[in-house]
Short mmCIF file of C-alpha atoms in Angstrom, two decimals:
data_model
loop_
_atom_site.label_atom_id
_atom_site.label_comp_id
_atom_site.label_asym_id
_atom_site.label_seq_id
_atom_site.Cartn_x
_atom_site.Cartn_y
_atom_site.Cartn_z
CA MET A 1189 22.90 25.12 24.91
CA HIS A 1190 22.95 26.56 28.62
CA ARG A 1191 25.54 24.00 30.10
CA ASN A 1192 24.76 25.03 33.95
CA ALA A 1193 21.06 25.25 34.35
CA ILE A 1194 18.72 25.13 37.35
CA ILE A 1195 16.67 22.32 38.17
CA ASP A 1196 13.58 23.40 40.34
CA SER A 1197 12.66 19.74 41.92
CA MET A 1198 15.43 17.09 41.17
CA PRO A 1199 17.16 14.45 43.33
CA HIS A 1200 20.13 16.58 44.71
CA ASP A 1201 21.93 13.77 44.87
CA HIS A 1202 25.62 14.07 43.19
CA SER A 1203 26.80 11.97 40.21
CA SER A 1204 29.60 10.77 41.98
CA GLN A 1205 27.76 9.44 44.65
CA ARG A 1206 24.89 8.14 42.59
CA PRO A 1207 25.17 4.61 42.46
CA LEU A 1208 25.15 2.66 38.71
CA LEU A 1209 21.30 2.01 38.28
CA GLN A 1210 19.87 -1.76 37.40
CA LEU A 1211 19.05 -2.70 34.26
CA ARG A 1212 15.64 -3.55 34.00
CA ASN A 1213 15.28 -7.60 33.40
CA ARG A 1214 12.89 -7.34 30.46
CA LYS A 1215 12.41 -11.24 30.97
CA ASP A 1216 10.13 -9.48 33.51
CA THR A 1217 7.83 -7.82 31.23
CA PRO A 1218 7.68 -10.57 28.31
CA ASP A 1219 4.97 -8.38 26.48
CA SER A 1220 7.31 -5.16 26.50
CA SER A 1221 9.70 -3.85 24.33
CA TRP A 1222 11.58 -1.24 24.83
CA ALA A 1223 10.14 0.91 21.97
CA ALA A 1224 7.10 0.04 24.37
CA VAL A 1225 8.26 1.50 27.50
CA LEU A 1226 10.50 4.41 25.87
CA ALA A 1227 8.66 6.05 22.87
CA PRO A 1228 5.85 8.10 25.24
CA ARG A 1229 9.10 9.47 27.54
CA LEU A 1230 11.67 10.55 24.37
CA ALA A 1231 10.01 13.93 23.53
CA GLN A 1232 10.48 14.71 27.37
CA PHE A 1233 13.73 13.30 27.85
CA GLU A 1234 14.74 15.43 24.12
CA ALA A 1235 12.99 18.68 26.10
CA VAL A 1236 15.01 18.51 29.06
CA ALA A 1237 18.55 17.82 27.20
CA ARG A 1238 17.73 20.42 25.08
CA HIS A 1239 16.81 23.44 27.30
CA GLU A 1240 18.85 21.75 30.40
CA HIS A 1241 16.34 22.78 32.67
CA VAL A 1242 13.27 20.93 33.84
CA THR A 1243 11.16 24.12 34.24
CA ARG A 1244 11.49 25.14 30.83
CA ALA A 1245 11.08 21.97 29.15
CA ALA A 1246 7.92 21.44 31.45
CA TYR A 1247 6.25 24.55 30.40
CA GLU A 1248 7.26 24.04 26.31
CA LEU A 1249 5.59 20.28 26.98
CA GLY A 1250 2.58 21.76 28.77
CA MET A 1251 2.96 19.30 31.73
CA PRO A 1252 3.40 19.96 35.40
CA GLN A 1253 7.39 20.15 36.01
CA PRO A 1254 7.00 17.46 39.30
CA THR A 1255 5.80 15.17 36.79
CA LEU A 1256 8.51 15.27 34.19
CA SER A 1257 11.24 15.09 36.79
CA ARG A 1258 9.57 12.09 37.67
CA ALA A 1259 9.21 11.02 34.28
CA VAL A 1260 13.20 11.50 33.54
CA VAL A 1261 13.96 9.79 36.87
CA ARG A 1262 11.65 7.06 35.45
CA LEU A 1263 13.26 6.87 32.40
CA GLU A 1264 16.92 6.63 33.35
CA GLU A 1265 15.59 3.71 35.81
CA GLU A 1266 14.57 2.03 33.01
CA LEU A 1267 17.73 2.47 30.97
CA GLY A 1268 19.80 1.37 33.72
CA VAL A 1269 22.28 4.80 32.81
CA ALA A 1270 22.32 8.10 34.52
CA LEU A 1271 21.48 10.36 31.29
CA PHE A 1272 22.60 13.71 33.34
CA ALA A 1273 24.96 14.66 35.31
CA ARG A 1274 23.95 16.15 37.89
CA HIS A 1275 26.03 18.60 40.44
CA GLY A 1276 23.28 20.09 43.61
CA ARG A 1277 20.74 21.79 41.71
CA THR A 1278 22.49 22.34 38.26
CA LEU A 1279 22.25 19.21 35.31
CA SER A 1280 24.60 18.65 32.26
CA LEU A 1281 24.18 15.45 30.24
CA SER A 1282 26.38 12.96 30.76
CA PRO A 1283 28.15 11.17 28.23
CA ALA A 1284 25.79 8.60 28.08
CA GLY A 1285 23.22 11.32 27.53
CA ARG A 1286 24.61 12.68 24.53
CA ALA A 1287 24.96 9.62 23.17
CA PHE A 1288 21.37 8.68 23.53
CA LEU A 1289 19.98 12.46 22.41
CA ALA A 1290 21.70 11.89 19.09
CA SER A 1291 19.73 9.05 18.34
CA VAL A 1292 16.59 10.39 20.70
CA GLU A 1293 16.78 12.93 17.76
CA ARG A 1294 17.03 11.17 14.94
CA ALA A 1295 13.76 9.09 16.15
CA LEU A 1296 11.58 11.82 16.80
CA SER A 1297 12.58 13.64 13.51
CA ASP A 1298 11.76 10.26 11.34
CA ILE A 1299 8.48 10.39 13.13
CA GLU A 1300 7.71 13.61 12.68
CA ARG A 1301 8.55 13.10 9.17
CA ALA A 1302 5.71 9.80 9.24
CA ALA A 1303 3.38 11.74 10.70
CA GLU A 1304 3.58 14.49 8.05
CA SER A 1305 3.32 12.06 5.32
CA VAL A 1306 0.18 9.88 6.29
CA ARG A 1307 -0.91 13.44 7.20
CA ALA A 1308 -0.38 14.59 3.43
CA ASP A 1309 -1.66 11.09 2.18
CA ALA A 1310 -4.77 11.40 4.11
CA ASP A 1311 -5.42 15.01 3.23
CA PRO A 1312 -9.20 15.47 1.17
CA ALA A 1313 -7.93 17.73 -1.41
CA ALA A 1314 -4.01 16.76 -2.45
CA GLY A 1315 -3.95 13.20 -0.42
CA LYS A 1316 -3.16 9.89 -1.95
CA VAL A 1317 -4.37 6.48 -3.09
CA ALA A 1318 -2.52 3.40 -4.11
CA PHE A 1319 -4.67 1.89 -7.19
CA GLY A 1320 -3.74 -1.00 -8.31
CA PHE A 1321 -5.60 -2.54 -11.98
CA LEU A 1322 -5.19 -5.02 -14.40
CA HIS A 1323 -2.60 -5.01 -17.26
CA THR A 1324 -5.19 -4.97 -20.04
CA LEU A 1325 -6.43 -2.00 -18.59
CA GLY A 1326 -3.65 0.51 -18.30
CA SER A 1327 -3.29 1.82 -21.64
CA GLU A 1328 -6.63 3.23 -22.09
CA THR A 1329 -9.34 2.20 -19.38
CA VAL A 1330 -7.49 3.49 -15.81
CA PRO A 1331 -5.88 6.57 -18.50
CA GLY A 1332 -9.37 7.70 -18.63
CA LEU A 1333 -10.86 6.93 -15.11
CA LEU A 1334 -7.78 9.06 -13.62
CA ARG A 1335 -8.31 11.82 -16.21
CA THR A 1336 -11.99 12.33 -15.53
CA PHE A 1337 -11.64 11.81 -11.58
CA ARG A 1338 -9.00 14.87 -11.64
CA ALA A 1339 -10.62 17.12 -13.08
CA ASP A 1340 -12.71 17.55 -10.15
CA HIS A 1341 -9.92 16.80 -7.46
CA PRO A 1342 -6.38 17.77 -9.45
CA LYS A 1343 -4.15 17.57 -6.51
CA VAL A 1344 -5.20 14.11 -5.24
CA ARG A 1345 -1.64 12.32 -5.70
CA PHE A 1346 -1.57 7.94 -7.31
CA GLN A 1347 0.11 5.31 -6.63
CA LEU A 1348 -0.34 3.02 -9.37
CA VAL A 1349 0.45 -0.55 -9.46
CA GLN A 1350 -0.26 -2.71 -12.72
CA THR A 1351 -0.09 -6.53 -12.15
CA TYR A 1352 -2.10 -9.83 -12.44
CA GLY A 1353 -4.78 -10.43 -10.59
CA GLU A 1354 -4.36 -12.41 -7.68
CA ALA A 1355 -0.84 -10.71 -7.30
CA MET A 1356 -2.89 -7.71 -6.79
CA LEU A 1357 -4.81 -9.14 -4.60
CA ASP A 1358 -2.48 -10.51 -2.70
CA ARG A 1359 -1.23 -6.51 -2.11
CA LEU A 1360 -4.68 -5.38 -1.21
CA ARG A 1361 -5.11 -8.04 1.67
CA ALA A 1362 -1.56 -6.50 3.02
CA GLY A 1363 -2.76 -3.22 3.11
CA ASP A 1364 -0.49 -1.92 -0.16
CA LEU A 1365 -3.33 -1.23 -2.22
CA ASP A 1366 -6.66 0.94 -1.33
CA LEU A 1367 -8.56 -0.06 -4.49
CA CYS A 1368 -7.69 -2.26 -7.03
CA LEU A 1369 -9.70 -2.72 -10.93
CA THR A 1370 -9.53 -6.26 -11.58
CA SER A 1371 -11.22 -9.48 -13.18
CA PRO A 1372 -12.66 -11.92 -12.32
CA VAL A 1373 -14.62 -9.96 -9.20
CA PRO A 1374 -13.52 -12.04 -6.57
CA ASP A 1375 -15.54 -13.59 -4.14
CA ALA A 1376 -13.39 -13.79 -0.68
CA PRO A 1377 -14.38 -13.29 2.86
CA GLU A 1378 -12.15 -10.60 3.68
CA LEU A 1379 -12.72 -8.41 0.24
CA VAL A 1380 -15.77 -6.75 -0.68
CA ALA A 1381 -15.76 -6.36 -4.80
CA ARG A 1382 -18.40 -4.81 -6.86
CA ARG A 1383 -19.20 -5.63 -10.64
CA LEU A 1384 -18.52 -2.68 -12.78
CA ASP A 1385 -18.56 -3.64 -16.05
CA GLU A 1386 -17.91 -6.34 -18.59
CA GLN A 1387 -15.82 -6.79 -21.62
CA LYS A 1388 -16.77 -9.43 -24.39
CA LEU A 1389 -13.41 -11.76 -25.15
CA ARG A 1390 -13.00 -12.43 -28.94
CA LEU A 1391 -10.75 -15.43 -30.79
CA VAL A 1392 -7.71 -14.05 -31.90
CA VAL A 1393 -6.33 -15.95 -34.88
CA PRO A 1394 -3.86 -15.52 -37.74
CA ASP A 1395 -4.18 -13.49 -40.67
CA ASP A 1396 -3.57 -16.24 -42.69
CA HIS A 1397 -5.60 -18.74 -41.12
CA PRO A 1398 -8.77 -20.80 -42.23
CA LEU A 1399 -10.66 -18.98 -39.50
CA ALA A 1400 -9.59 -15.70 -40.62
CA VAL A 1401 -11.98 -15.60 -43.07
CA ARG A 1402 -15.47 -16.00 -40.35
CA LYS A 1403 -16.76 -12.84 -38.27
CA ARG A 1404 -17.94 -15.09 -35.75
CA ILE A 1405 -17.14 -18.68 -34.54
CA ARG A 1406 -18.58 -20.95 -31.80
CA LEU A 1407 -15.52 -21.14 -29.49
CA ALA A 1408 -16.03 -25.50 -29.93
CA GLU A 1409 -14.93 -25.18 -33.54
CA ALA A 1410 -11.12 -24.23 -31.94
CA ALA A 1411 -10.95 -26.99 -29.95
CA ASP A 1412 -7.94 -28.68 -32.54
CA GLU A 1413 -5.88 -25.55 -32.30
CA LEU A 1414 -3.21 -24.43 -30.73
CA PHE A 1415 -3.73 -21.84 -27.90
CA VAL A 1416 -0.84 -18.73 -26.31
CA THR A 1417 -2.84 -17.71 -23.00
CA LEU A 1418 -1.60 -16.15 -19.99
CA GLU A 1419 0.17 -17.70 -17.04
CA PRO A 1420 -1.72 -19.29 -14.76
CA GLY A 1421 -2.86 -16.82 -11.47
CA PHE A 1422 -3.94 -13.97 -14.44
CA GLY A 1423 -7.53 -13.53 -14.25
CA LEU A 1424 -7.66 -13.69 -17.88
CA ARG A 1425 -6.27 -17.50 -17.70
CA ARG A 1426 -8.93 -19.06 -15.66
CA ILE A 1427 -11.60 -17.04 -17.44
CA THR A 1428 -10.12 -18.91 -20.85
CA ASP A 1429 -9.69 -22.12 -18.92
CA ALA A 1430 -13.58 -21.90 -18.12
CA LEU A 1431 -14.77 -21.04 -21.09
CA CYS A 1432 -12.84 -23.74 -23.10
CA ALA A 1433 -14.03 -26.11 -20.35
CA GLU A 1434 -17.55 -24.95 -20.88
CA ALA A 1435 -17.30 -25.52 -25.03
CA GLY A 1436 -16.39 -29.07 -23.97
CA PHE A 1437 -12.72 -29.25 -24.36
CA THR A 1438 -9.49 -28.37 -22.55
CA PRO A 1439 -7.07 -26.05 -24.40
CA LYS A 1440 -4.08 -27.35 -25.88
CA VAL A 1441 -1.75 -24.34 -24.17
CA ALA A 1442 1.22 -23.62 -26.50
CA PHE A 1443 2.74 -21.29 -25.13
CA GLU A 1444 1.96 -18.61 -22.42
CA GLY A 1445 2.55 -15.14 -21.57
CA GLU A 1446 2.16 -12.37 -18.82
CA GLU A 1447 1.14 -9.42 -21.71
CA ALA A 1448 -2.05 -9.63 -23.63
CA GLU A 1449 -0.46 -7.93 -26.50
CA THR A 1450 2.57 -9.85 -26.29
CA LEU A 1451 0.25 -13.18 -26.97
CA ARG A 1452 -1.26 -11.10 -30.09
CA GLY A 1453 2.33 -11.13 -31.42
CA LEU A 1454 2.27 -14.73 -31.04
CA VAL A 1455 -0.68 -15.20 -32.80
CA ALA A 1456 0.35 -12.85 -35.41
CA ALA A 1457 3.67 -14.96 -35.71
CA GLY A 1458 1.11 -18.12 -36.36
CA LEU A 1459 2.26 -19.79 -33.15
CA GLY A 1460 -1.40 -20.25 -31.66
CA VAL A 1461 -5.01 -18.50 -31.31
CA ALA A 1462 -6.01 -16.52 -28.03
CA LEU A 1463 -9.03 -16.06 -26.09
CA LEU A 1464 -8.54 -11.75 -25.61
CA PRO A 1465 -10.27 -8.27 -25.00
CA PRO A 1466 -10.61 -6.13 -27.51
CA PRO A 1467 -6.70 -4.27 -28.07
CA PRO A 1468 -6.34 -0.75 -27.49
CA VAL A 1469 -5.58 -0.32 -31.16
CA PRO A 1470 -6.31 -2.44 -33.97
CA ARG A 1471 -2.90 -5.13 -33.98
CA PRO A 1472 -1.72 -6.45 -38.01
CA GLY A 1473 -1.05 -9.73 -38.49
CA VAL A 1474 -4.61 -10.91 -36.78
CA VAL A 1475 -8.22 -11.19 -36.96
CA GLU A 1476 -10.29 -11.12 -34.09
CA LEU A 1477 -13.63 -13.21 -34.51
CA THR A 1478 -16.70 -12.71 -32.50
CA VAL A 1479 -17.39 -15.66 -30.10
CA THR A 1480 -20.97 -16.87 -30.22
CA ALA A 1481 -21.34 -18.99 -27.91
CA PRO A 1482 -20.69 -19.86 -24.83
CA ARG A 1483 -21.10 -16.33 -23.92
CA ALA A 1484 -17.30 -15.11 -23.89
CA VAL A 1485 -16.86 -11.89 -21.55
CA ARG A 1486 -14.94 -11.40 -18.68
CA GLU A 1487 -16.29 -9.41 -15.89
CA ILE A 1488 -14.49 -6.21 -14.17
CA GLY A 1489 -14.99 -4.95 -10.66
CA VAL A 1490 -13.51 -2.84 -7.64
CA ALA A 1491 -12.44 -4.39 -4.52
CA TRP A 1492 -11.28 -3.14 -1.47
CA LEU A 1493 -10.46 -4.61 1.83
CA ASP A 1494 -13.25 -5.55 4.07
CA GLY A 1495 -13.54 -3.04 7.13
CA HIS A 1496 -10.61 -0.96 6.11
CA VAL A 1497 -10.90 3.00 6.74
CA ASP A 1498 -10.74 4.90 3.99
CA THR A 1499 -9.16 8.38 4.00
CA PRO A 1500 -11.03 10.95 2.48
CA PRO A 1501 -9.34 10.86 -1.08
CA VAL A 1502 -10.06 7.38 -1.28
CA ALA A 1503 -13.37 7.13 -0.28
CA ALA A 1504 -13.99 9.98 -3.42
CA PHE A 1505 -12.19 7.99 -6.03
CA LYS A 1506 -14.52 5.07 -4.26
CA LYS A 1507 -17.40 6.76 -4.96
CA PHE A 1508 -16.54 7.78 -8.25
CA LEU A 1509 -15.31 4.50 -9.47
CA LEU A 1510 -18.73 2.93 -8.17
CA SER A 1511 -20.70 6.07 -10.38
CA ARG A 1512 -19.09 4.06 -13.15
CA ARG A 1513 -21.26 0.89 -13.03
CA GLY A 1514 -21.85 0.19 -16.94
CA GLN A 1515 -19.93 2.77 -18.38
CA LEU A 1516 -16.41 1.57 -17.49
CA LEU A 1517 -15.07 0.61 -20.83
CA ASN A 1518 -16.82 3.77 -22.51
#
């Protein structure tokens, strides 16, 4: 770094004679913040500090030298601190300027990394999709979808979030997710949702249960059974409660869990019966009965935040999911 470089158009006052600048009263501008005030000038300050020469810095930044000179003076006035020591037409960083430069360089580096990250996430060929889905879709459905999609988009990256319905929709609203597969299909003004498919639910009973000799059952016939269910807030729990109500009873819940396969284990242990989607592989110890009445299905759909601007990879994956309407579970 050149410690004694010439400034072409800077004030010619001497640092020893320069009065202490007065710190701006932030109360005078209640809607402003230091970040809002300083951010546009950080790169300008860093360039001047690196070159210790306004003309060279202005050339690098592609801006008029007088404009840059005024910007540096304005920055010092905003901070109330002299960042440069001026001796005639030369300048060097003051102790405050050196301390400020170290933080500015870190901040600009963070901004550069953040900009590169969001640009990389939006890259059409290799960007990122934040995708949420239900636990019950994680063993077969989602891996199959991703395999098919990546056959044509091999470099697209996925951030996968596997959770229950209400938590997933909350993360969608917060902007943490781009898309999610959920059930029931949500109906909320801030969300857009499209039905993709439906999945039959079965009444799962222990293999030594009196009902285990049956192939089909009306749900009302299980009114006196103990049920094992997912916890409140899970979409499948709401569907179970609604189907039982339609069959004319309120289920007597013995156990609540967070995973469908855990519920199957509880059923196999003789602790109750459950309404569940088909398992990825047959589970020993249980028998799965077709429910003939009421119609026991759950609709599965894709949802996204209304007004959300899709990056190219998100748009491509959304189009792919919508093309799987009626074939999502095949």
